[in-house]
Amino acid sequence: MKSRDRFTTSFAQADRMLLWIYFILTLVGWFNIYSAVYDETHHSIFDMQVNYGRQLVWIITAYVLLAIIMLTDAKFFSTFAYIIYFATLALLVAVIFVGKEVSGSKSWIQYGAFQLQPAEFAKLSTSLALAAWLGNIKRRFEDFSTQWVAYLMVGVPAVLILAQKETGSALLFASFVLVFYREGMSGLILILGMVSVALFVLALLIDKYILIGLIGSALLVVGYHLRSKRKKVTLWLVATFFVSSAFVFSVDYVFENILQPHQKTRINVLLGKEVDLKGAGYNVHQSMIAIGSGGFWGKGYMKGTQTKYNYVPEQSTDFIFCTIGEEWGFVGSLIIIALYVVLIFRLMQLAERQRSVFSRIYGYCVAAIFFAHMAINIGMTIGLLPVIGIPLPFLSYGGSSLWAFTLLLFVFVKLDSHRHELV
Amino acid sequence: MPATHSFQQRKHSQRRYVISGIVVVVAAIYVLKIFIMQVVSDKYKMLSDSNVRRVVTIYPARGLIFDRKGRKLVANEEAYDLMVIPRQVKNLDTAELCRLLEIDRRTFEVRMKKAKDFSRYKASPFIEQIDKKTYGFLQEKMYKFSGFFVQNRTLRKYPYPVAAHTLGYVGEVNPTEMAVDPYYKMGDYIGKSGIEKFYEPVLRGIKGEKIVLVDVFNREKGSFENGKYDKPQKPGLDLETSLDLDLQLLGEKLLQNKRGSIVAIEPSTGEILAIVSSPSYDPNLLVGRVRGVNFNKLSQDPLKPLFNRATQATYSPGSTFKLINALVGLQTGAITRDSRFSCQGKSSVPIACSHSHYSPLELIGAIEQSCNPYFWGVFRTTLQKTSEGNIHKGYDIWRNHVMSMGFGQTFETDIPNQARGNIPSGNYYDRYFGVKGWNSLTIRSLAIGQGEILVTPLQLANQAVVIANRGFYYPPHVVRKINGVPTKYPRKQSTIDPKHFDTVIEGMYEVFQGASGTARWYRLEGIDACGKTGTVQNPHGKDHSLFIAFAPAQNPTIAIAVVVENAGFGATWAVPIASLMMEQYLTGKVTRTDLLERMTNANLL
């Protein structure tokens, strides 16, 4: 096949809906960065001195990147999955030693004018490796060894990223739980995860002894209603009680000793235990003012006063959603959230129709990662989650993240366009 | 593809609905939360407004005050107030701000607390009246001090430090004043005394408002909705006073180092030409940040410079009041110009005479010589005539005539803090002596202007006006034009027939022109002046020296009263001062420089 034909066939097979959502989101992102950064002193929209000018370059190069992916042989990704994975791990280790420190975290590799954040690409590599591992037809997820290798594949890069003090990116690896769940991980683990988050929050909010008392009483009620299966249930309930009590008491230790001071403050502010409108609470407070003042229809494009007058810090990167909320109002926010939901649903729908397990698992990885990014980022800007600095896919300013998200998505688009072949 | 694999795929594919469910639940919670924030709650809109909108008050320039020849007595000077909105203060470099403003940390905290106590959301003055230099430094660093901004203001400035009491001063509103008139907000200025207070609504103008948008660095970013909600300011109106700056300056010079006052009035209009109270103070002392300190100093000064002697001090009128008795006597028909009363000089009873002259004198001579026994005779005869056996009724008739010439009451004009003086009522004597317990002899001191009777220098000057006008006056006032429009006052007619004034004026003419007139040493070249001296006994020290005069005798243009406390005879101090004042006003200059120098340099404190 001539490369030109290959290019056109690749695109002809590409999923239209994913393409549209991708183009819409990148363009909306650019317009909003323009609005957030716009200053009357800079007139040219191509000015390379400012974020919107640079973002345009990132977007164009991302489009080139996606074209390259569409031209790549679909088998490349499954074949080189492990190599890519280990190369990334090597980079993650290297960055700890040779990385450039940017605002407290050592996560950038610099070579001349070129800067790269390996953590952004670790998500892609991990997804590929995971798909390759679990997609091997010889393996069954139920096997103990298969499961644990899969968990390790996710855990190792997460820990390495944590070592770079990029807590947000590390936390994101938790989103693979959804993939494991889809592939057969016990639903109990999912429930346990949710329960432990709830217990963690409750342990910080109310007195530990009262909390344990409440857990005990709840278990007693459960035990009473299940008394017919007495013996087995009693054992389980007693075990649950002791484990949860131990968990509750360990929360203090984790909170005081493992979390960093600024993370503690962020959590305390979120839980309403601390009022700190000048420090940790400032960003979120201003962000909520910006979004909340948007009203139903918004203040209009380029008319957002909070974002335009720089009340919201980091407004073109992590807090880009403020510009949308303020200038486009409830309608705009709803549309953006809907776009992400449609994107995630479409990814899952396409994943399910893959004949190859590799493609399906990879598709779920992409969906889970986008979901986690969307949920954590927007949750933070509207004050539902603590401040965790991760970008909103395709909307936030930043080359590394845009490239990484583009690669992540289009590897799947490419795989999907070859779904009738075995890859 | 092995069967197990495909089975597994099918087995767990149902789980995609759980995952979809989680995605939908999270999205729904977010959309709900955003809906509440954006559509249901108003909180964020208000916070957003208070973040970026700042209401800047535009203070109109206060009206200027001129003298009668258009010379500026009160001017305006640019000043800058540093305002603070406590809620917006963040990451403040306190040390740098303190250094720029030249204040210490303690002052900073006190002022910050004051501002917070007023309001966390509204602007209040942090430091007022920053000088231009500090303002320049501050302006460059303003972006560092979020929550602070500079407000332009105007301050009063007095090119000539004169007429402090009359012009009054401007100060910051106090809580009481704010409660009375909600127009005033904390930090506003208001006329506190003098004509600044009386004409406050005219002078202040109307404040305007401008809504501007500011960014997080506290920089102005333009007007809110193209100024749709802005309110324009209306400038204050200018006042033209009737004061003659040259005359006022001369008066203040003449009274320096003396206690006393001078009031000069244009008889035909009641316009005050000069009003001097000494000791006085430089009105520039009560401007701006130094006001508080200086005000305390002035109010504790034993010489009481804040006390406006011209309108607040009351004296027995002494011999100047003999003119009034003469007028009432003539009006009631008790005497004529030819009536004579004998004088035994120092051995006269019940009131002795301090002058030596032939006896008996007729009215003109008695005025010229200021003969005490003569006016006792006038007073006694008048009360006999009006009483018809009832001293209370007779006294009231006398008193009504006296009060029709402006005594015992304040003038309803723009002159602040007037004392009423005292012309005792019949009831007062009834209470004091019993209903039938008094007669003309009991109250004989009134015949020569002593006793219970009290007048202010302003009332004395008005007496000169009434006589100069042959019977009427316009209430004395300081401002004659507001924004070019003349002020109007009602003409007051005394109860004395105009023809009787000519007789008294003849006597007053002799005071200057007569061979033995008490003011003969200070005649004015080519000008027929009329006057009457007074020497008021003072239980606390040397006698007060009084003099009233007007000139020229026909169509007078200036009437004047001079009081010099503890100065001895009226003729020694009050007469030359009045004479110099009249010369200045009528000729535009002072030729008797020796006299001027002697009067100026005299220290009677």
Tab-separated table of N, CA and C in Angstrom, chain A residues 20 22 34 39 58 104 113 138 154 163 166 168 174 244 249 263 286 301 323 327 337 361 364-365 373 382 386 401 415:
chain	number	residue	atom	x	y	z
A	20	TRP	N	-14.425	14.112	16.164
A	20	TRP	CA	-15.129	15.379	16.377
A	20	TRP	C	-14.929	15.905	17.796
A	22	TYR	N	-12.592	15.261	19.819
A	22	TYR	CA	-11.195	15.694	19.981
A	22	TYR	C	-10.973	17.083	19.404
A	34	TYR	N	-6.986	31.568	25.233
A	34	TYR	CA	-6.875	32.918	24.673
A	34	TYR	C	-7.626	33.916	25.560
A	39	ASP	N	-4.777	39.933	26.999
A	39	ASP	CA	-4.399	41.188	27.623
A	39	ASP	C	-4.381	42.187	26.491
A	58	TRP	N	1.325	23.933	19.962
A	58	TRP	CA	1.135	22.587	20.537
A	58	TRP	C	0.002	21.852	19.832
A	104	GLY	N	8.612	22.899	42.964
A	104	GLY	CA	8.555	21.891	44.020
A	104	GLY	C	8.603	20.452	43.563
A	113	ALA	N	16.132	23.268	24.314
A	113	ALA	CA	14.888	23.993	24.475
A	113	ALA	C	13.725	23.035	24.673
A	138	LYS	N	-3.294	-16.404	26.534
A	138	LYS	CA	-2.924	-17.512	27.400
A	138	LYS	C	-3.234	-17.213	28.873
A	154	VAL	N	1.035	-1.306	37.269
A	154	VAL	CA	0.451	0.012	37.555
A	154	VAL	C	1.163	0.649	38.737
A	163	ALA	N	7.544	9.652	43.809
A	163	ALA	CA	8.877	10.050	44.243
A	163	ALA	C	9.290	11.390	43.640
A	166	GLU	N	4.915	14.322	42.324
A	166	GLU	CA	3.775	14.640	41.473
A	166	GLU	C	2.592	13.815	41.983
A	168	GLY	N	-0.514	14.264	42.263
A	168	GLY	CA	-1.723	14.223	41.445
A	168	GLY	C	-1.629	13.169	40.353
A	174	ALA	N	-4.734	5.260	40.083
A	174	ALA	CA	-5.824	4.530	40.737
A	174	ALA	C	-6.966	4.261	39.761
A	244	SER	N	-11.686	-2.291	60.149
A	244	SER	CA	-12.074	-0.890	59.979
A	244	SER	C	-11.608	-0.043	61.160
A	249	PHE	N	-7.907	4.203	63.007
A	249	PHE	CA	-6.812	4.724	63.837
A	249	PHE	C	-5.558	5.032	63.028
A	263	GLN	N	-0.679	19.481	51.465
A	263	GLN	CA	-1.768	18.553	51.139
A	263	GLN	C	-2.746	18.447	52.301
A	286	GLN	N	-11.513	31.453	44.793
A	286	GLN	CA	-11.603	32.312	43.604
A	286	GLN	C	-12.163	31.537	42.421
A	301	TYR	N	-18.130	35.470	26.013
A	301	TYR	CA	-16.742	35.198	25.688
A	301	TYR	C	-15.884	36.437	25.886
A	323	THR	N	-12.732	29.509	33.379
A	323	THR	CA	-13.030	30.383	32.252
A	323	THR	C	-14.314	29.927	31.571
A	327	GLU	N	-17.499	32.366	31.660
A	327	GLU	CA	-17.886	33.023	30.419
A	327	GLU	C	-19.022	32.323	29.684
A	337	ILE	N	-19.025	19.067	30.223
A	337	ILE	CA	-19.121	17.806	30.970
A	337	ILE	C	-19.766	16.730	30.085
A	361	ILE	N	-8.851	-3.767	26.286
A	361	ILE	CA	-8.278	-3.316	27.564
A	361	ILE	C	-7.663	-1.934	27.409
A	364	TYR	N	-10.380	0.638	27.471
A	364	TYR	CA	-10.861	0.902	28.828
A	364	TYR	C	-9.875	1.750	29.624
A	365	CYS	N	-8.578	1.488	29.394
A	365	CYS	CA	-7.563	2.309	30.079
A	365	CYS	C	-7.739	3.788	29.714
A	373	HIS	N	-9.212	12.147	35.024
A	373	HIS	CA	-8.759	13.531	34.818
A	373	HIS	C	-9.926	14.501	34.917
A	382	ILE	N	-14.701	23.124	41.392
A	382	ILE	CA	-15.981	23.480	42.005
A	382	ILE	C	-15.994	23.145	43.497
A	386	PRO	N	-10.132	18.034	46.925
A	386	PRO	CA	-8.999	18.887	47.280
A	386	PRO	C	-8.210	19.296	46.038
A	401	SER	N	0.996	17.579	28.183
A	401	SER	CA	-0.285	16.936	28.458
A	401	SER	C	-1.101	16.803	27.179
A	415	LEU	N	-6.178	1.663	16.694
A	415	LEU	CA	-6.500	0.266	16.968
A	415	LEU	C	-7.924	-0.036	16.539
